[in-house]
Coordinates of C-alpha atoms in Angstrom, one line a residue:
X9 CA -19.6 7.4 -23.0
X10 CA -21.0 7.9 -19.8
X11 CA -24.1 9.9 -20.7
X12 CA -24.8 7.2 -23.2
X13 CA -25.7 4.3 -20.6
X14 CA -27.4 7.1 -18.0
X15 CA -30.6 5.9 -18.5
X16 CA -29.6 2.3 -18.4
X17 CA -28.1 2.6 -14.8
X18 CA -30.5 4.8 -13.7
X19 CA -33.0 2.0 -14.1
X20 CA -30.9 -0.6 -13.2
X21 CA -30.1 1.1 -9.9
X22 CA -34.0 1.6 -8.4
X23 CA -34.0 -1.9 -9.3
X24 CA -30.7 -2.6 -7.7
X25 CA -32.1 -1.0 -4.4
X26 CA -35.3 -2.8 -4.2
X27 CA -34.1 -5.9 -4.7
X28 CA -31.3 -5.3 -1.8
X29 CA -33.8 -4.0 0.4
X30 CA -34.0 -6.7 3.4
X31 CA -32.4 -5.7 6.9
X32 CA -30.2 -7.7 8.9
X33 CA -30.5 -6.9 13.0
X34 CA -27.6 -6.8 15.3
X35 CA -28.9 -8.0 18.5
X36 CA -32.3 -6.5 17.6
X37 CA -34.2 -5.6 20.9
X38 CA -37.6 -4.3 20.5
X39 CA -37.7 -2.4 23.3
X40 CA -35.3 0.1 22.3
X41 CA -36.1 3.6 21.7
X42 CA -34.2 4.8 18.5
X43 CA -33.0 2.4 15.8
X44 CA -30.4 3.1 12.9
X45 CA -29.5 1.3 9.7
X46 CA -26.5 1.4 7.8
X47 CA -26.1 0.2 4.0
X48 CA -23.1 -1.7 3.2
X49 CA -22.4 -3.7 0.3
X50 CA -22.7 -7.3 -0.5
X51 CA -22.3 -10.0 1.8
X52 CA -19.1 -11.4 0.2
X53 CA -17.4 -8.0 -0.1
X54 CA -15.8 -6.0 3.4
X55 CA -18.5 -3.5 3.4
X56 CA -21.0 -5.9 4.9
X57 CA -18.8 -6.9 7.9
X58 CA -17.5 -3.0 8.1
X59 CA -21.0 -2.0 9.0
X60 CA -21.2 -5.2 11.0
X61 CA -18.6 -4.0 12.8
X62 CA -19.6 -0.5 13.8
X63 CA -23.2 -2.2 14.4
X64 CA -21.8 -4.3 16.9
X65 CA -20.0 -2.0 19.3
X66 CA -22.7 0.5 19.0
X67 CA -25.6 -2.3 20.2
X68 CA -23.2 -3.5 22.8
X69 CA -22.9 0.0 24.4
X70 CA -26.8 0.5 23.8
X71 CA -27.8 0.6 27.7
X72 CA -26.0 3.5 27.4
X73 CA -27.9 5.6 24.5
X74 CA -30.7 4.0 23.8
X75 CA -29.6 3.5 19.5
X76 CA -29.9 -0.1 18.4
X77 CA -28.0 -0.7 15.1
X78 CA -28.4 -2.9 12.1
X79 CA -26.9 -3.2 8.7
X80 CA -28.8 -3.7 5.1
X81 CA -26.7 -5.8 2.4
X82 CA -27.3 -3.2 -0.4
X83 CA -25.8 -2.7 -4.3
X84 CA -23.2 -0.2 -2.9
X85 CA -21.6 2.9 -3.0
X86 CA -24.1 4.7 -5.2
X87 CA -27.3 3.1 -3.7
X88 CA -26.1 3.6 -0.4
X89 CA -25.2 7.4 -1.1
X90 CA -29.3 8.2 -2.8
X91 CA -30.7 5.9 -0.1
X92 CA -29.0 8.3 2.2
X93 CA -30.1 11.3 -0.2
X94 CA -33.3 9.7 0.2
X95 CA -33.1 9.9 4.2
X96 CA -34.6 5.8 3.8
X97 CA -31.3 4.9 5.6
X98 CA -29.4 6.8 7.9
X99 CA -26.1 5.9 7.7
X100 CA -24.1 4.3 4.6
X101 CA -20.3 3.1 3.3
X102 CA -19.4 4.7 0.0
X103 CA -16.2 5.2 -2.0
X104 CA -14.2 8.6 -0.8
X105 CA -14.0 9.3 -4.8
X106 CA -18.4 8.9 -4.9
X107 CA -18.8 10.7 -1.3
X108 CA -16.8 13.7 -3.1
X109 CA -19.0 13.5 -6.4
X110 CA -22.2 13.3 -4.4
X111 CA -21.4 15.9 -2.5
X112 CA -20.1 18.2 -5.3
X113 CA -22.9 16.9 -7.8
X114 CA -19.7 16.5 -10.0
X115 CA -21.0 13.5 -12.1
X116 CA -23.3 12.4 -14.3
X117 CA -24.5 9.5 -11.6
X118 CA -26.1 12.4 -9.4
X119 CA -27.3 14.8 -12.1
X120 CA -30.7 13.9 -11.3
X121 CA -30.4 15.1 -7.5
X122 CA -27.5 17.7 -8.4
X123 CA -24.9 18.7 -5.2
X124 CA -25.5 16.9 -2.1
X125 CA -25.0 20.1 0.4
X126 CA -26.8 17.8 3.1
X127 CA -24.1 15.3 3.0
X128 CA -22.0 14.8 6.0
X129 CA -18.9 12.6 7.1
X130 CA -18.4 10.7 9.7
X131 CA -15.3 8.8 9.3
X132 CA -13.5 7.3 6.8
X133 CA -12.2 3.4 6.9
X134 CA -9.9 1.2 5.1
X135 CA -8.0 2.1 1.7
X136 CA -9.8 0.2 -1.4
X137 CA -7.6 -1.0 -3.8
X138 CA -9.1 -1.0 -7.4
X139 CA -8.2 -4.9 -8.6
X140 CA -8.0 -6.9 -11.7
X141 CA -8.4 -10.2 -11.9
X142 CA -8.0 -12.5 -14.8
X143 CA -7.8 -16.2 -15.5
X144 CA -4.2 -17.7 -16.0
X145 CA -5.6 -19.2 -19.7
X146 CA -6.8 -15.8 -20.8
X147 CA -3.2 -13.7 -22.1
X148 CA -3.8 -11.2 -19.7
X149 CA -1.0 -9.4 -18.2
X150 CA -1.8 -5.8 -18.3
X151 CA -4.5 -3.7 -18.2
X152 CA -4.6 -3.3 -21.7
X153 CA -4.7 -6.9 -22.5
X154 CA -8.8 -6.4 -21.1
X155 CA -9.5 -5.1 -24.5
X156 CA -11.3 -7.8 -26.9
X157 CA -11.5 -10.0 -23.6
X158 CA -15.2 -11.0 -21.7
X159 CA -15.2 -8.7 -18.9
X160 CA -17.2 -8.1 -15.2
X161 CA -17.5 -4.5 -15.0
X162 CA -19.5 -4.5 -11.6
X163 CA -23.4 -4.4 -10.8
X164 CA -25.1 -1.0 -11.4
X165 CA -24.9 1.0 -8.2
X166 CA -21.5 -0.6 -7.4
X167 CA -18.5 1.7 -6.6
X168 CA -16.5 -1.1 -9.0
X169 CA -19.2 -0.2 -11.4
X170 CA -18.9 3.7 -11.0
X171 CA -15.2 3.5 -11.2
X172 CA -14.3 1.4 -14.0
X173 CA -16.4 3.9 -15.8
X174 CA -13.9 6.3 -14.6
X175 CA -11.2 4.3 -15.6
X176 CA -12.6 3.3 -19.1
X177 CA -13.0 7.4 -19.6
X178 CA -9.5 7.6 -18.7
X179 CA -8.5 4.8 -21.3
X180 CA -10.3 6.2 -23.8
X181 CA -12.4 3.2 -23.6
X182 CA -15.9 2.2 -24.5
X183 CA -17.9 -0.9 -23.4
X184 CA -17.2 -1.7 -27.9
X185 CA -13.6 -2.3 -26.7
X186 CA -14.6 -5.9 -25.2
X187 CA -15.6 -8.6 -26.4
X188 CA -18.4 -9.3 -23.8
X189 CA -19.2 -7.4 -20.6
X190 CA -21.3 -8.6 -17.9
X191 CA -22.8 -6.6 -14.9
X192 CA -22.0 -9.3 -11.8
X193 CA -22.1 -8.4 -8.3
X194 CA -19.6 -9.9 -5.6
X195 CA -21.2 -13.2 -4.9
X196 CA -21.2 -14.6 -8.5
X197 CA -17.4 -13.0 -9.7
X198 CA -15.5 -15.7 -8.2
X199 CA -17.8 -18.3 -9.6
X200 CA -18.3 -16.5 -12.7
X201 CA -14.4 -17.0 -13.2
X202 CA -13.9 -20.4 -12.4
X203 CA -16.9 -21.4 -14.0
X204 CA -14.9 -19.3 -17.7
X205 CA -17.9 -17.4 -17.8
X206 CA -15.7 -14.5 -17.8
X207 CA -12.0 -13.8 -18.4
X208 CA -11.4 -10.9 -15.8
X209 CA -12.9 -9.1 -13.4
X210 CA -12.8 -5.2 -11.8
X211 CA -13.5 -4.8 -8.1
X212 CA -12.7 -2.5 -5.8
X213 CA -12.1 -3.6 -2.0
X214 CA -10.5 -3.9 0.5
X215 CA -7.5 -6.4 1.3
X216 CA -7.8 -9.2 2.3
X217 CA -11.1 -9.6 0.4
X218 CA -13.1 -12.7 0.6
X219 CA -14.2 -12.7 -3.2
X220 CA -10.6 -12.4 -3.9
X221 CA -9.5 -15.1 -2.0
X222 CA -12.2 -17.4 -3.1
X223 CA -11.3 -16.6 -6.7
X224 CA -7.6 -17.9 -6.3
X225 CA -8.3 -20.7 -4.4
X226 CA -10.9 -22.6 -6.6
X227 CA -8.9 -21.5 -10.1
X228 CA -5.8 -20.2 -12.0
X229 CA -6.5 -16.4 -11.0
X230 CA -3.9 -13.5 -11.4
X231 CA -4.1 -10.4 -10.0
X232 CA -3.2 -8.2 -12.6
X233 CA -1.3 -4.9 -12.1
X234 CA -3.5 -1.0 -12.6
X235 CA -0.3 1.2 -13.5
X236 CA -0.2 3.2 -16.2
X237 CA 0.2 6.3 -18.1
X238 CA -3.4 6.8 -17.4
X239 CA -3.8 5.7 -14.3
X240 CA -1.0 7.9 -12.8
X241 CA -2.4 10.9 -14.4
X242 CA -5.7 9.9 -12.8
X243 CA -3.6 9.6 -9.4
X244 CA -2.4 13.4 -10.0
X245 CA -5.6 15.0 -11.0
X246 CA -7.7 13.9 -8.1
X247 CA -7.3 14.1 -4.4
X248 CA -9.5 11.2 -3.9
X249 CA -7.3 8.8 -5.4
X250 CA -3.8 7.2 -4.6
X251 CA -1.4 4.7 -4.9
X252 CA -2.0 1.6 -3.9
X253 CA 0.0 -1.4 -3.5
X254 CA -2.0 -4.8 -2.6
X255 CA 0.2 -6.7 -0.5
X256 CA 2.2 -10.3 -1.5
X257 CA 1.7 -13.2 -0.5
X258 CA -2.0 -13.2 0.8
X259 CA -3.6 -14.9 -2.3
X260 CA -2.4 -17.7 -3.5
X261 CA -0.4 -17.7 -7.0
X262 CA 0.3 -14.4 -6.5
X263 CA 3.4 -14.1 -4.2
X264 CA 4.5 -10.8 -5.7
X265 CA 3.0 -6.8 -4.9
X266 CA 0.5 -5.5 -7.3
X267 CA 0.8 -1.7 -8.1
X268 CA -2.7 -0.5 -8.4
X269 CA -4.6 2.8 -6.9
X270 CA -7.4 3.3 -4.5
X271 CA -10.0 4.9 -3.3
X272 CA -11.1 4.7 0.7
X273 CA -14.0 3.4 2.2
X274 CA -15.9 6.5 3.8
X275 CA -18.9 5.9 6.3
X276 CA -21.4 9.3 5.6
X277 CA -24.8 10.6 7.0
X278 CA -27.1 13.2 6.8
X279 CA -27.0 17.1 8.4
X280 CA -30.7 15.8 9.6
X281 CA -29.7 12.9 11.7
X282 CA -29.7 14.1 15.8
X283 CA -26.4 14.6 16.6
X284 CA -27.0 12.0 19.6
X285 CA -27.4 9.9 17.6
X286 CA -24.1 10.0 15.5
X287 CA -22.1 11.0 18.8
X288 CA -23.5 7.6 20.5
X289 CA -21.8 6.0 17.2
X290 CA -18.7 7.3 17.0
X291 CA -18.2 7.1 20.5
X292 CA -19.0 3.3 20.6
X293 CA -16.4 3.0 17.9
X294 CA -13.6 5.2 19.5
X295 CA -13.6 4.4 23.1
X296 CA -13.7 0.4 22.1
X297 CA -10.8 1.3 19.1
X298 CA -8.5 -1.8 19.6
X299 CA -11.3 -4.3 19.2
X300 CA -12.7 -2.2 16.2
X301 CA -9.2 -2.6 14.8
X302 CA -9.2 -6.5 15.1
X303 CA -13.0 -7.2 13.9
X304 CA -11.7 -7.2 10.1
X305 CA -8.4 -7.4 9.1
X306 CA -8.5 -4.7 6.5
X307 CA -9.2 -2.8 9.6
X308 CA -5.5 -3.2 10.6
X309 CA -3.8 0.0 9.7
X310 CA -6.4 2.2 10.9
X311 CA -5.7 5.4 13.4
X312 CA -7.8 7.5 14.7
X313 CA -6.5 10.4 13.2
X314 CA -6.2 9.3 9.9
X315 CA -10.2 7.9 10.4
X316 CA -11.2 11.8 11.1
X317 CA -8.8 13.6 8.6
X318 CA -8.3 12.4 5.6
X319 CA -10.5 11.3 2.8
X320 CA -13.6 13.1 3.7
X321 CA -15.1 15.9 1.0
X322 CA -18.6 16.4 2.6
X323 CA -18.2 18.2 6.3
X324 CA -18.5 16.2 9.5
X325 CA -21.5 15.9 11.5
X326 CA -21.8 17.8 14.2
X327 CA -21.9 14.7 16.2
X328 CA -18.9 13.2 15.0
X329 CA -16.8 17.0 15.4
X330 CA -18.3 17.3 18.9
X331 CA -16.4 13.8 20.3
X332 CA -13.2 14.8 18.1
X333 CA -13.4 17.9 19.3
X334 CA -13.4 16.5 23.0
X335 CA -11.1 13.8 22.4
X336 CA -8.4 16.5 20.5
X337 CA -8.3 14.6 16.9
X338 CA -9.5 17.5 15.7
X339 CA -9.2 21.4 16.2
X340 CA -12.9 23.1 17.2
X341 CA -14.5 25.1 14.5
X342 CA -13.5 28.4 16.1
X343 CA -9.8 27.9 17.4

């Protein structure tokens, strides 16, 4: 199924990256020596203000390193991750599921460019729940129940995109099995269902999430449980997934948990970039970790070990393991 639509994406993600192609400056300063970009996501989605975030404490401790730092609204986890590739940005936020596929070359989305061996981590963010959301009127209560229905698979380049292909696979699924699909990035989904343009949607986020919560508070939205057979053999086979739970009570209509899984928002680089560079960023971001913690609130349940550890398949920069190396989150190389 995948192979079928390769050349379909493919297109649709060169012209997913040039149309998502225009900067945004944190306290741009043209004086300053080195500059940096990260890609993010949409501007609706927790990508955007996730590189906002890192942007902001790193140009607030410029004086100090010279690295001014700005964020590009992109299609997401797969631009970012060939835009990267590319070395057109130097920094980007991509699922922990697509970091470990690009770095592996373990999927047909990077048989093009093959493995990634260049690929490095830096740190890894907030968990990403993959979530469902369906009108009230449209007799959807399960995952199943998205068969025969209009659905909003994600915009090319997308990690929702990337993973509900995953999913479908999974299913035994193909895009036959609905009765419509549309291709709708983050801004429109909300609109799209409250408009009954479409009767669910797949996204893959953080929570809270502003597209979510814009969703259920302009319609009859349900956030519909991803927690089945399928799924849970998905769960076991691969590291980068795991439970998820997204929490009760912060949408309204939907005062209950919702079993799902997820994937973890990772933030990558290149082997190439100077290790100044990176080690001016992570430092910005660790020495200044309580008000990192409280600039988004998916941000909450973040430690710094966890950040370094877990759900990173491409090696850290030497940057980043020289100031966890220092700071003791992480072992050196040759202890």
């Amino acid at each position: 199924m995948l192979s079928k639509h390769k050349s379909t994406v493919g297109a649709l993600l060169l012209v997913a990256g040039l149309m998502n192609n225009s900067a945004v400056l944190a306290q741009s300063d043209p004086g300053m020596s080195t500059a940096i970009t990260i890609g993010t996501g949409g501007v609706t989605g927790v990508y955007y203000p996730a590189g906002g975030a890192v942007c902001r404490l790193v140009n607030r401790t410029r004086a100090e390193h010279g690295v001014r730092c700005a964020v590009r609204a992109t299609g997401g986890t797969l631009i970012n991750l060939k835009v990267v590739q590319a070395g057109d940005m130097e920094l980007g936020l991509a699922q922990s599921d697509w970091q470990h596929h690009a770095y592996l070359g373990t999927s047909d989305a990077f048989e093009t460019e093959g493995p990634d061996l260049e690929l490095r981590s830096v740190f890894s963010l907030h968990s990403e729940s993959f979530t469902v959301l369906a009108r009230a009127d449209a007799d959807i209560t399960m995952l199943d129940d998205l068969k025969g229905k209009r659905v909003n698979i994600g915009n090319p380049g997308s990690g929702q995109f990337a993973t509900m292909q995953v999913l479908m696979e999974a299913k035994g699924w193909t895009l036959d099995d609905f009765q419509e699909v549309k291709t709708i990035g983050p801004v429109e989904q909300a609109s799209a269902l409250c408009d009954n343009r479409i009767d669910a949607t797949v996204y893959t986020v953080g929570h809270p999430s502003g597209v979510v919560q814009e969703a259920t508070t302009t319609c009859d939205v349900n956030i519909i449980a991803v927690d089945d057979e399928q799924v849970r053999s998905l769960i076991e086979k691969h590291s980068y997934y795991r439970t998820s739970r997204i929490p009760a009570g912060i949408y309204k209509g939907n005062a209950g948990e919702v079993d799902s899984f997820a994937v973890v928002a990772t933030l990558v680089t290149r082997s190439s970039v100077p290790d100044e560079i990176i080690y001016a960023l992570v430092k910005a971001v660790f020495d200044n970790f309580d008000t990192f913690k409280g600039l988004h609130p998916a941000f909450a349940e973040l430690t710094p070990e966890a950040m370094v550890q877990e759900a990173l398949t491409a090696p850290l920069h030497s940057g980043a393991r020289r100031f966890y190396e220092e700071k003791g989150l992480i072992l050196p190389e040759d202890g």
